[in-house]
Coordinates of C-alpha atoms and ligand atoms in Angstrom, one line a residue:
X1 CA -36.4 34.0 11.0
X2 CA -39.3 31.7 10.2
X3 CA -41.9 32.7 12.8
X4 CA -43.8 29.4 12.2
X5 CA -40.8 27.2 12.9
X6 CA -42.4 24.4 15.0
X7 CA -39.1 23.8 16.7
X8 CA -38.6 27.4 17.9
X9 CA -38.7 27.8 21.6
X10 CA -39.0 30.9 23.9
X11 CA -36.8 31.8 26.8
X12 CA -40.0 31.8 28.9
X13 CA -40.6 28.1 29.9
X14 CA -44.4 28.4 30.1
X15 CA -44.6 29.4 26.4
X16 CA -43.1 26.1 25.2
X17 CA -45.9 23.7 24.4
X18 CA -48.5 26.2 25.7
X19 CA -51.9 25.3 24.4
X20 CA -52.9 28.8 23.2
X21 CA -49.9 31.1 23.3
X22 CA -46.6 29.5 22.2
X23 CA -43.9 31.6 20.5
X24 CA -45.6 31.0 17.1
X25 CA -48.9 32.8 18.1
X26 CA -48.0 36.3 19.5
X27 CA -51.5 37.7 19.7
X28 CA -52.1 41.4 20.4
X29 CA -54.3 42.9 23.1
X30 CA -54.8 45.6 25.6
X31 CA -54.2 44.9 29.3
X32 CA -53.8 46.6 32.6
X33 CA -52.1 45.7 35.9
X34 CA -52.9 47.0 39.4
X35 CA -52.1 50.5 38.3
X36 CA -55.2 50.4 36.0
X37 CA -53.3 51.8 33.0
X38 CA -54.4 50.3 29.8
X39 CA -51.6 49.5 27.3
X40 CA -50.8 47.1 24.5
X41 CA -49.3 43.7 25.1
X42 CA -48.7 40.3 23.6
X43 CA -49.6 37.0 25.2
X44 CA -46.7 34.5 25.6
X45 CA -47.3 31.4 27.7
X46 CA -48.8 32.3 31.0
X47 CA -47.6 35.9 30.7
X48 CA -48.1 39.2 28.9
X49 CA -45.2 41.1 27.4
X50 CA -45.7 44.8 28.0
X51 CA -45.2 46.4 24.5
X52 CA -44.8 49.9 25.9
X53 CA -42.1 48.7 28.2
X54 CA -40.4 47.0 25.3
X55 CA -40.6 50.2 23.3
X56 CA -39.1 52.2 26.2
X57 CA -36.3 49.7 26.5
X58 CA -35.6 50.3 22.8
X59 CA -36.2 46.7 21.9
X60 CA -38.6 47.6 19.0
X61 CA -37.4 49.4 15.9
X62 CA -38.8 50.9 12.7
X63 CA -42.4 50.3 11.8
X64 CA -43.0 48.1 14.8
X65 CA -41.8 50.9 17.1
X66 CA -43.9 53.5 15.3
X67 CA -47.0 51.3 15.6
X68 CA -46.6 50.7 19.4
X69 CA -45.7 54.4 19.9
X70 CA -49.0 55.3 18.2
X71 CA -51.1 53.0 20.4
X72 CA -52.3 54.3 23.8
X73 CA -55.3 52.6 25.3
X74 CA -56.5 50.8 22.1
X75 CA -55.0 49.0 19.2
X76 CA -56.8 51.1 16.6
X77 CA -53.7 52.9 15.4
X78 CA -51.9 49.6 14.9
X79 CA -54.9 48.2 13.0
X80 CA -55.0 51.2 10.8
X81 CA -51.4 50.6 9.7
X82 CA -52.2 47.2 8.2
X83 CA -50.0 44.2 7.5
X84 CA -46.5 45.8 7.2
X85 CA -46.6 47.1 10.8
X86 CA -48.1 43.9 12.1
X87 CA -45.5 41.8 10.3
X88 CA -42.6 43.9 11.5
X89 CA -43.9 43.7 15.1
X90 CA -44.4 39.9 14.8
X91 CA -40.8 39.4 13.5
X92 CA -39.3 41.5 16.2
X93 CA -41.4 39.9 19.0
X94 CA -40.5 36.5 17.8
X95 CA -36.8 37.4 17.9
X96 CA -37.1 39.1 21.3
X97 CA -38.8 36.1 22.9
X98 CA -36.8 33.4 21.2
X99 CA -34.5 31.3 23.4
X100 CA -31.5 32.6 21.6
X101 CA -32.2 36.1 23.0
X102 CA -31.5 37.2 26.5
X103 CA -34.4 36.7 28.9
X104 CA -36.2 40.0 29.8
X105 CA -38.4 39.0 32.7
X106 CA -38.8 42.6 33.7
X107 CA -41.1 43.1 30.6
X108 CA -43.5 40.4 31.6
X109 CA -46.6 40.3 33.8
X110 CA -48.4 37.2 35.0
X111 CA -51.6 37.1 32.9
X112 CA -53.6 35.9 36.0
X113 CA -52.7 39.2 37.7
X114 CA -53.8 41.4 34.8
X115 CA -57.1 42.6 33.4
X116 CA -57.7 42.2 29.7
X117 CA -59.8 44.8 27.9
X118 CA -61.7 45.1 24.6
X119 CA -58.6 45.7 22.4
X120 CA -60.0 48.4 20.2
X121 CA -62.5 51.3 20.3
X122 CA -65.2 49.7 18.2
X123 CA -66.9 52.2 16.0
X124 CA -69.3 49.8 14.5
X125 CA -70.2 46.2 15.1
X126 CA -71.9 44.1 12.4
X127 CA -73.2 40.5 12.8
X128 CA -73.3 38.3 9.8
X129 CA -75.2 35.0 9.3
X130 CA -72.7 33.0 7.4
X131 CA -73.1 29.7 9.2
X132 CA -75.3 28.0 6.7
X133 CA -76.1 25.0 9.0
X134 CA -77.2 27.4 11.7
X135 CA -79.3 29.4 9.2
X136 CA -80.9 26.2 8.0
X137 CA -81.5 24.8 11.6
X138 CA -83.0 28.1 12.6
X139 CA -85.2 28.3 9.5
X140 CA -86.4 24.8 10.0
X141 CA -88.0 25.8 13.3
X142 CA -90.2 28.4 11.6
X143 CA -90.3 27.4 7.9
X144 CA -89.9 23.6 7.7
X145 CA -90.6 23.6 4.0
X146 CA -88.3 26.4 3.1
X147 CA -85.6 26.9 5.8
X148 CA -83.2 29.1 3.8
X149 CA -84.4 32.4 2.4
X150 CA -83.9 32.7 -1.4
X151 CA -81.2 35.4 -0.9
X152 CA -79.0 33.3 1.4
X153 CA -76.6 31.8 -1.2
X154 CA -76.2 35.2 -3.0
X155 CA -75.9 37.7 -0.1
X156 CA -73.7 37.4 3.0
X157 CA -76.7 38.3 5.2
X158 CA -76.0 40.6 8.1
X159 CA -77.5 43.2 10.5
X160 CA -75.9 46.2 12.3
X161 CA -75.3 45.3 15.9
X162 CA -74.3 47.5 18.8
X163 CA -70.7 48.3 19.7
X164 CA -71.3 49.8 23.2
X165 CA -72.1 46.5 24.8
X166 CA -69.3 44.4 23.4
X167 CA -67.4 43.2 26.5
X168 CA -64.2 41.3 27.0
X169 CA -64.1 37.8 28.4
X170 CA -64.6 37.0 31.3
X171 CA -67.1 39.8 32.0
X172 CA -70.2 38.2 33.5
X173 CA -73.5 38.5 31.7
X174 CA -76.6 40.0 33.5
X175 CA -79.7 38.2 32.3
X176 CA -81.6 40.9 30.4
X177 CA -85.1 42.0 31.0
X178 CA -87.3 42.7 28.1
X179 CA -90.7 42.5 26.4
X180 CA -91.3 38.9 25.6
X181 CA -94.2 36.8 24.3
X182 CA -94.2 33.1 23.8
X183 CA -96.4 31.8 21.0
X184 CA -99.0 30.4 23.4
X185 CA -99.3 33.7 25.3
X186 CA -102.1 36.2 24.5
X187 CA -100.1 39.4 25.2
X188 CA -96.6 40.3 26.0
X189 CA -95.1 41.0 29.4
X190 CA -92.0 42.7 30.6
X191 CA -89.6 40.7 32.7
X192 CA -86.4 38.6 32.8
X193 CA -85.6 36.7 29.6
X194 CA -86.7 33.1 29.9
X195 CA -85.0 31.7 26.8
X196 CA -81.4 32.9 27.2
X197 CA -79.0 31.4 24.6
X198 CA -75.4 31.8 23.4
X199 CA -74.1 31.8 19.8
X200 CA -70.7 30.4 18.8
X201 CA -69.1 32.9 16.4
X202 CA -65.8 34.2 15.3
X203 CA -65.1 37.9 15.5
X204 CA -63.2 39.7 12.6
X205 CA -61.3 42.9 13.5
X206 CA -61.1 45.4 10.7
X207 CA -57.7 47.0 9.9
X208 CA -57.3 49.7 7.3
X209 CA -60.7 51.1 6.3
X210 CA -62.0 52.5 3.0
X211 CA -63.2 55.9 1.9
X212 CA -67.0 56.5 1.7
X213 CA -68.2 55.6 -1.7
X214 CA -65.2 53.4 -2.5
X215 CA -66.0 49.7 -2.3
X216 CA -63.3 47.3 -1.3
X217 CA -62.6 44.9 -4.2
X218 CA -62.7 41.2 -3.2
X219 CA -59.1 40.7 -4.2
X220 CA -58.0 43.3 -1.6
X221 CA -60.5 42.5 1.1
X222 CA -58.2 40.3 3.1
X223 CA -55.8 43.2 3.6
X224 CA -58.5 45.0 5.5
X225 CA -58.6 42.4 8.3
X226 CA -56.4 43.0 11.3
X227 CA -57.2 39.8 13.1
X228 CA -59.7 37.4 14.7
X229 CA -61.2 36.5 18.0
X230 CA -64.0 34.4 19.4
X231 CA -67.4 36.1 19.8
X232 CA -70.5 35.0 21.8
X233 CA -73.6 36.7 20.5
X234 CA -75.7 36.2 23.6
X235 CA -79.4 36.0 22.5
X236 CA -82.7 36.4 24.3
X237 CA -84.8 34.1 22.1
X238 CA -88.2 35.0 23.7
X239 CA -87.5 38.7 23.2
X240 CA -86.1 38.1 19.7
X241 CA -89.0 36.2 18.4
X242 CA -91.5 38.9 19.5
X243 CA -89.5 42.0 18.6
X244 CA -87.7 41.2 15.4
X245 CA -90.6 41.3 12.9
X246 CA -90.1 42.9 10.5
X247 CA -86.8 44.7 11.2
X248 CA -84.6 42.0 12.7
X249 CA -82.6 41.7 16.0
X250 CA -82.6 44.6 18.4
X251 CA -82.8 44.4 22.2
X252 CA -82.6 40.6 22.1
X253 CA -79.0 40.8 21.1
X254 CA -77.6 44.1 22.2
X255 CA -77.5 43.7 25.9
X256 CA -74.0 42.1 25.7
X257 CA -71.7 40.5 23.2
X258 CA -68.7 38.8 24.6
X259 CA -65.3 38.5 22.8
X260 CA -62.0 36.8 23.6
X261 CA -59.6 39.7 24.3
X262 CA -56.6 38.6 22.2
X263 CA -56.4 39.5 18.5
X264 CA -55.1 36.5 16.6
X265 CA -53.3 38.0 13.6
X266 CA -53.7 36.8 10.0
X267 CA -49.9 36.2 10.1
X268 CA -50.3 33.8 13.1
X269 CA -53.1 32.0 11.2
X270 CA -51.3 31.8 7.9
X271 CA -50.5 28.0 8.3
X272 CA -54.1 27.3 9.1
X273 CA -55.7 28.8 6.0
X274 CA -57.7 26.5 3.9
X275 CA -59.7 26.4 0.7
X276 CA -63.3 27.5 1.0
X277 CA -65.2 24.2 0.8
X278 CA -66.8 23.8 -2.6
X279 CA -70.5 24.7 -2.7
X280 CA -72.9 21.8 -3.1
X281 CA -74.1 20.9 -6.6
X282 CA -76.9 23.2 -7.6
X283 CA -75.8 26.2 -5.5
X284 CA -75.2 29.4 -7.4
X285 CA -71.6 30.7 -7.8
X286 CA -70.9 33.9 -5.9
X287 CA -71.5 37.0 -8.0
X288 CA -68.3 38.3 -9.6
X289 CA -67.8 41.1 -7.0
X290 CA -67.7 38.4 -4.2
X291 CA -65.6 35.8 -6.1
X292 CA -61.8 35.7 -6.1
X293 CA -59.8 32.6 -7.0
X294 CA -57.1 33.2 -4.4
X295 CA -59.7 33.8 -1.7
X296 CA -61.5 30.6 -2.6
X297 CA -58.2 28.7 -2.6
X298 CA -56.8 30.2 0.7
X299 CA -59.5 32.4 2.3
X300 CA -61.1 30.0 4.8
X301 CA -59.8 29.1 8.3
X302 CA -59.4 25.5 9.5
X303 CA -60.1 26.1 13.2
X304 CA -61.6 23.6 15.7
X305 CA -64.4 25.4 17.7
X306 CA -65.7 24.1 21.0
X307 CA -68.4 25.3 23.5
X308 CA -68.5 24.1 27.1
X309 CA -70.9 24.8 29.9
X310 CA -70.0 24.9 33.6
X311 CA -73.2 25.0 35.7
X312 CA -73.4 26.2 39.4
X313 CA -74.0 22.5 40.4
X314 CA -71.0 21.3 38.5
X315 CA -68.8 23.9 40.2
X316 CA -70.2 23.1 43.6
X317 CA -69.5 19.4 43.0
X318 CA -66.0 20.0 41.6
X319 CA -67.1 18.5 38.2
X320 CA -65.4 19.7 35.0
X321 CA -67.3 21.7 32.4
X322 CA -69.3 19.7 29.9
X323 CA -68.9 20.0 26.1
X324 CA -72.0 21.4 24.3
X325 CA -70.5 21.2 20.8
X326 CA -67.4 20.6 18.7
X327 CA -67.2 22.0 15.2
X328 CA -65.0 23.8 12.7
X329 CA -64.9 27.3 11.1
X330 CA -64.8 25.7 7.7
X331 CA -68.6 25.4 8.0
X332 CA -69.0 29.0 7.1
X333 CA -70.6 29.6 3.7
X334 CA -68.8 32.9 3.1
X335 CA -65.1 33.7 3.7
X336 CA -64.1 36.7 5.9
X337 CA -62.9 38.5 2.8
X338 CA -66.3 38.0 1.2
X339 CA -67.9 39.6 4.3
X340 CA -65.6 42.6 4.0
X341 CA -66.2 43.0 0.3
X342 CA -69.9 42.7 0.7
X343 CA -70.1 45.2 3.6
X344 CA -68.3 47.8 1.6
X345 CA -69.8 46.9 -1.8
X346 CA -72.4 49.8 -1.6
X347 CA -69.7 52.3 -0.6
X348 CA -70.2 52.0 3.2
X349 CA -67.0 53.0 4.9
X350 CA -65.3 50.6 7.3
X351 CA -62.9 51.9 9.9
X352 CA -60.0 50.4 11.9
X353 CA -61.4 48.7 14.9
X354 CA -64.8 47.9 13.5
X355 CA -65.9 44.4 14.5
X356 CA -67.7 41.7 12.5
X357 CA -69.3 38.6 13.9
X358 CA -69.4 35.7 11.4
X359 CA -72.8 34.4 12.5
X360 CA -73.3 31.2 14.5
X361 CA -71.0 28.5 13.2
X362 CA -72.8 25.1 13.3
X363 CA -71.7 21.8 11.8
X364 CA -74.0 19.6 9.7
X365 CA -74.0 17.1 12.6
X366 CA -75.8 17.9 15.9
X367 CA -72.6 17.4 17.8
X368 CA -71.4 20.7 16.3
X369 CA -74.5 22.9 16.6
X370 CA -73.5 26.3 17.9
X371 CA -76.5 27.5 19.9
X372 CA -78.9 25.9 22.4
X373 CA -81.8 26.9 20.1
X374 CA -80.6 24.3 17.7
X375 CA -79.5 21.7 20.2
X376 CA -82.9 21.7 22.0
X377 CA -84.9 22.6 18.9
X378 CA -86.2 25.8 20.3
X379 CA -86.5 24.4 23.8
X380 CA -88.8 21.5 22.7
X381 CA -86.2 18.8 23.4
X382 CA -84.2 19.5 26.6
X383 CA -80.6 18.6 26.7
X384 CA -79.3 16.2 29.4
X385 CA -75.9 17.1 30.8
X386 CA -73.4 14.5 32.1
X387 CA -74.4 15.2 35.7
X388 CA -78.1 14.6 35.0
X389 CA -79.1 18.3 34.9
X390 CA -81.2 19.3 31.9
X391 CA -81.3 22.6 29.9
X392 CA -83.7 24.0 27.4
X393 CA -82.0 27.4 27.6
X394 CA -79.4 28.9 30.0
X395 CA -80.0 29.1 33.7
X396 CA -78.5 31.6 36.2
X397 CA -75.1 30.4 37.3
X398 CA -74.3 28.7 34.0
X399 CA -70.9 29.7 32.6
X400 CA -70.4 29.3 28.8
X401 CA -66.9 29.2 27.3
X402 CA -66.0 29.2 23.6
X403 CA -62.6 27.8 22.5
X404 CA -60.8 27.9 19.2
X405 CA -57.8 25.8 18.2
X406 CA -55.6 25.7 15.1
X407 CA -53.6 22.6 14.5
X408 CA -51.9 21.1 11.5
X409 CA -49.1 18.5 11.1
X410 CA -45.7 20.2 10.9
X411 CA -46.9 23.4 12.8
X412 CA -47.1 24.5 16.4
X413 CA -50.7 24.4 17.5
X414 CA -52.1 27.7 18.6
X415 CA -55.4 28.8 20.4
X416 CA -57.4 31.9 20.7
X417 CA -57.7 31.9 24.6
X418 CA -61.2 31.4 26.1
X419 CA -64.3 33.5 25.5
X420 CA -66.0 33.1 28.8
X421 CA -69.2 34.5 30.4
X422 CA -71.1 33.6 33.6
X423 CA -74.9 34.2 33.6
X424 CA -75.9 36.3 36.6
X425 CA -79.6 36.7 37.7
X426 CA -81.6 39.7 36.4
Ligands
LIG501 MN1 -75.4 36.1 15.8

């Protein structure tokens, strides 16, 4: 069966034409119902198929059955098994849900009645900085003559983040307190963050890991990726600018990182792979350990990315969310495989369930800038929303939602599901 057949329909009516989760997507996640028991599931239309229930009903076989058998409250065991298990599961789920198969409504739960969890136990979380337009826009605020550091086009720059505070959408965000000092202030004070921001990123889930001391060759790096999600790297800019010299982000970014809970598999995204856009004339070629012809030809992802804001006033007045940006994942300067190869290039061992953030993805145009810091130029130029409200940074009651959509002629469009977070007062 061709699991990308755009004409294929599911026996569940809500799946057919669903914006995010038609039969051709089949993302994996961890959910619970009222009984609170966390277990693996796949999103289909407005519902979740309980994979443990499917296993118990002997509807999964071979590698797919073994993979679901191994998973309890997280997907780490499935991630560790790599592409063969994922592909077997995808093929079997496609057949199980296809309209030519008998309906199995007893395996489904309404998504709206379920809780979605962080899908893996995250051993380590690393945030890259691969959005070159974001890096340039950020650099322009501080170094107008030389916005990009000299290493940028050679090294997929990153820092080690914190795994404990990665939360699943739609967990609200408590405005952090911290030590902050604005440039015009003489001394720092401790208090609620005044310049709270979001960052539009993609998350990359690591599948099979590598042994300590054994780098992952670039040609094999894509096999170490289990899937993708959306990631909001909430950032306290006033805390960040004061604390991060010289060692980089710390408390300004580890109070919460929000992710969309569904793991969109490399198999689901196969039709939306694209060539890495050619580097501008004059840019250096990647060093050989980061360069692979197949990765350059097929390693990027053509995904539309959108950020919306829904303020307390908009909700009170029944107004829809307002768009803050519309961009595309093709604006990343490094491919996911290059990030994996770079991370392991010194022998650092990656593990199933490790999470990478790509870095903020901004377009060259202001309509696709992925953080308020860029849109308002560090708060100097407030943004006016359609209802007349203005923002330099986020206010309490603002809800930020990230969206990702894949569409290509001849294929069923799929989405990631939202990555949502409401800002609560300190
Ligand atoms: Mn970031």
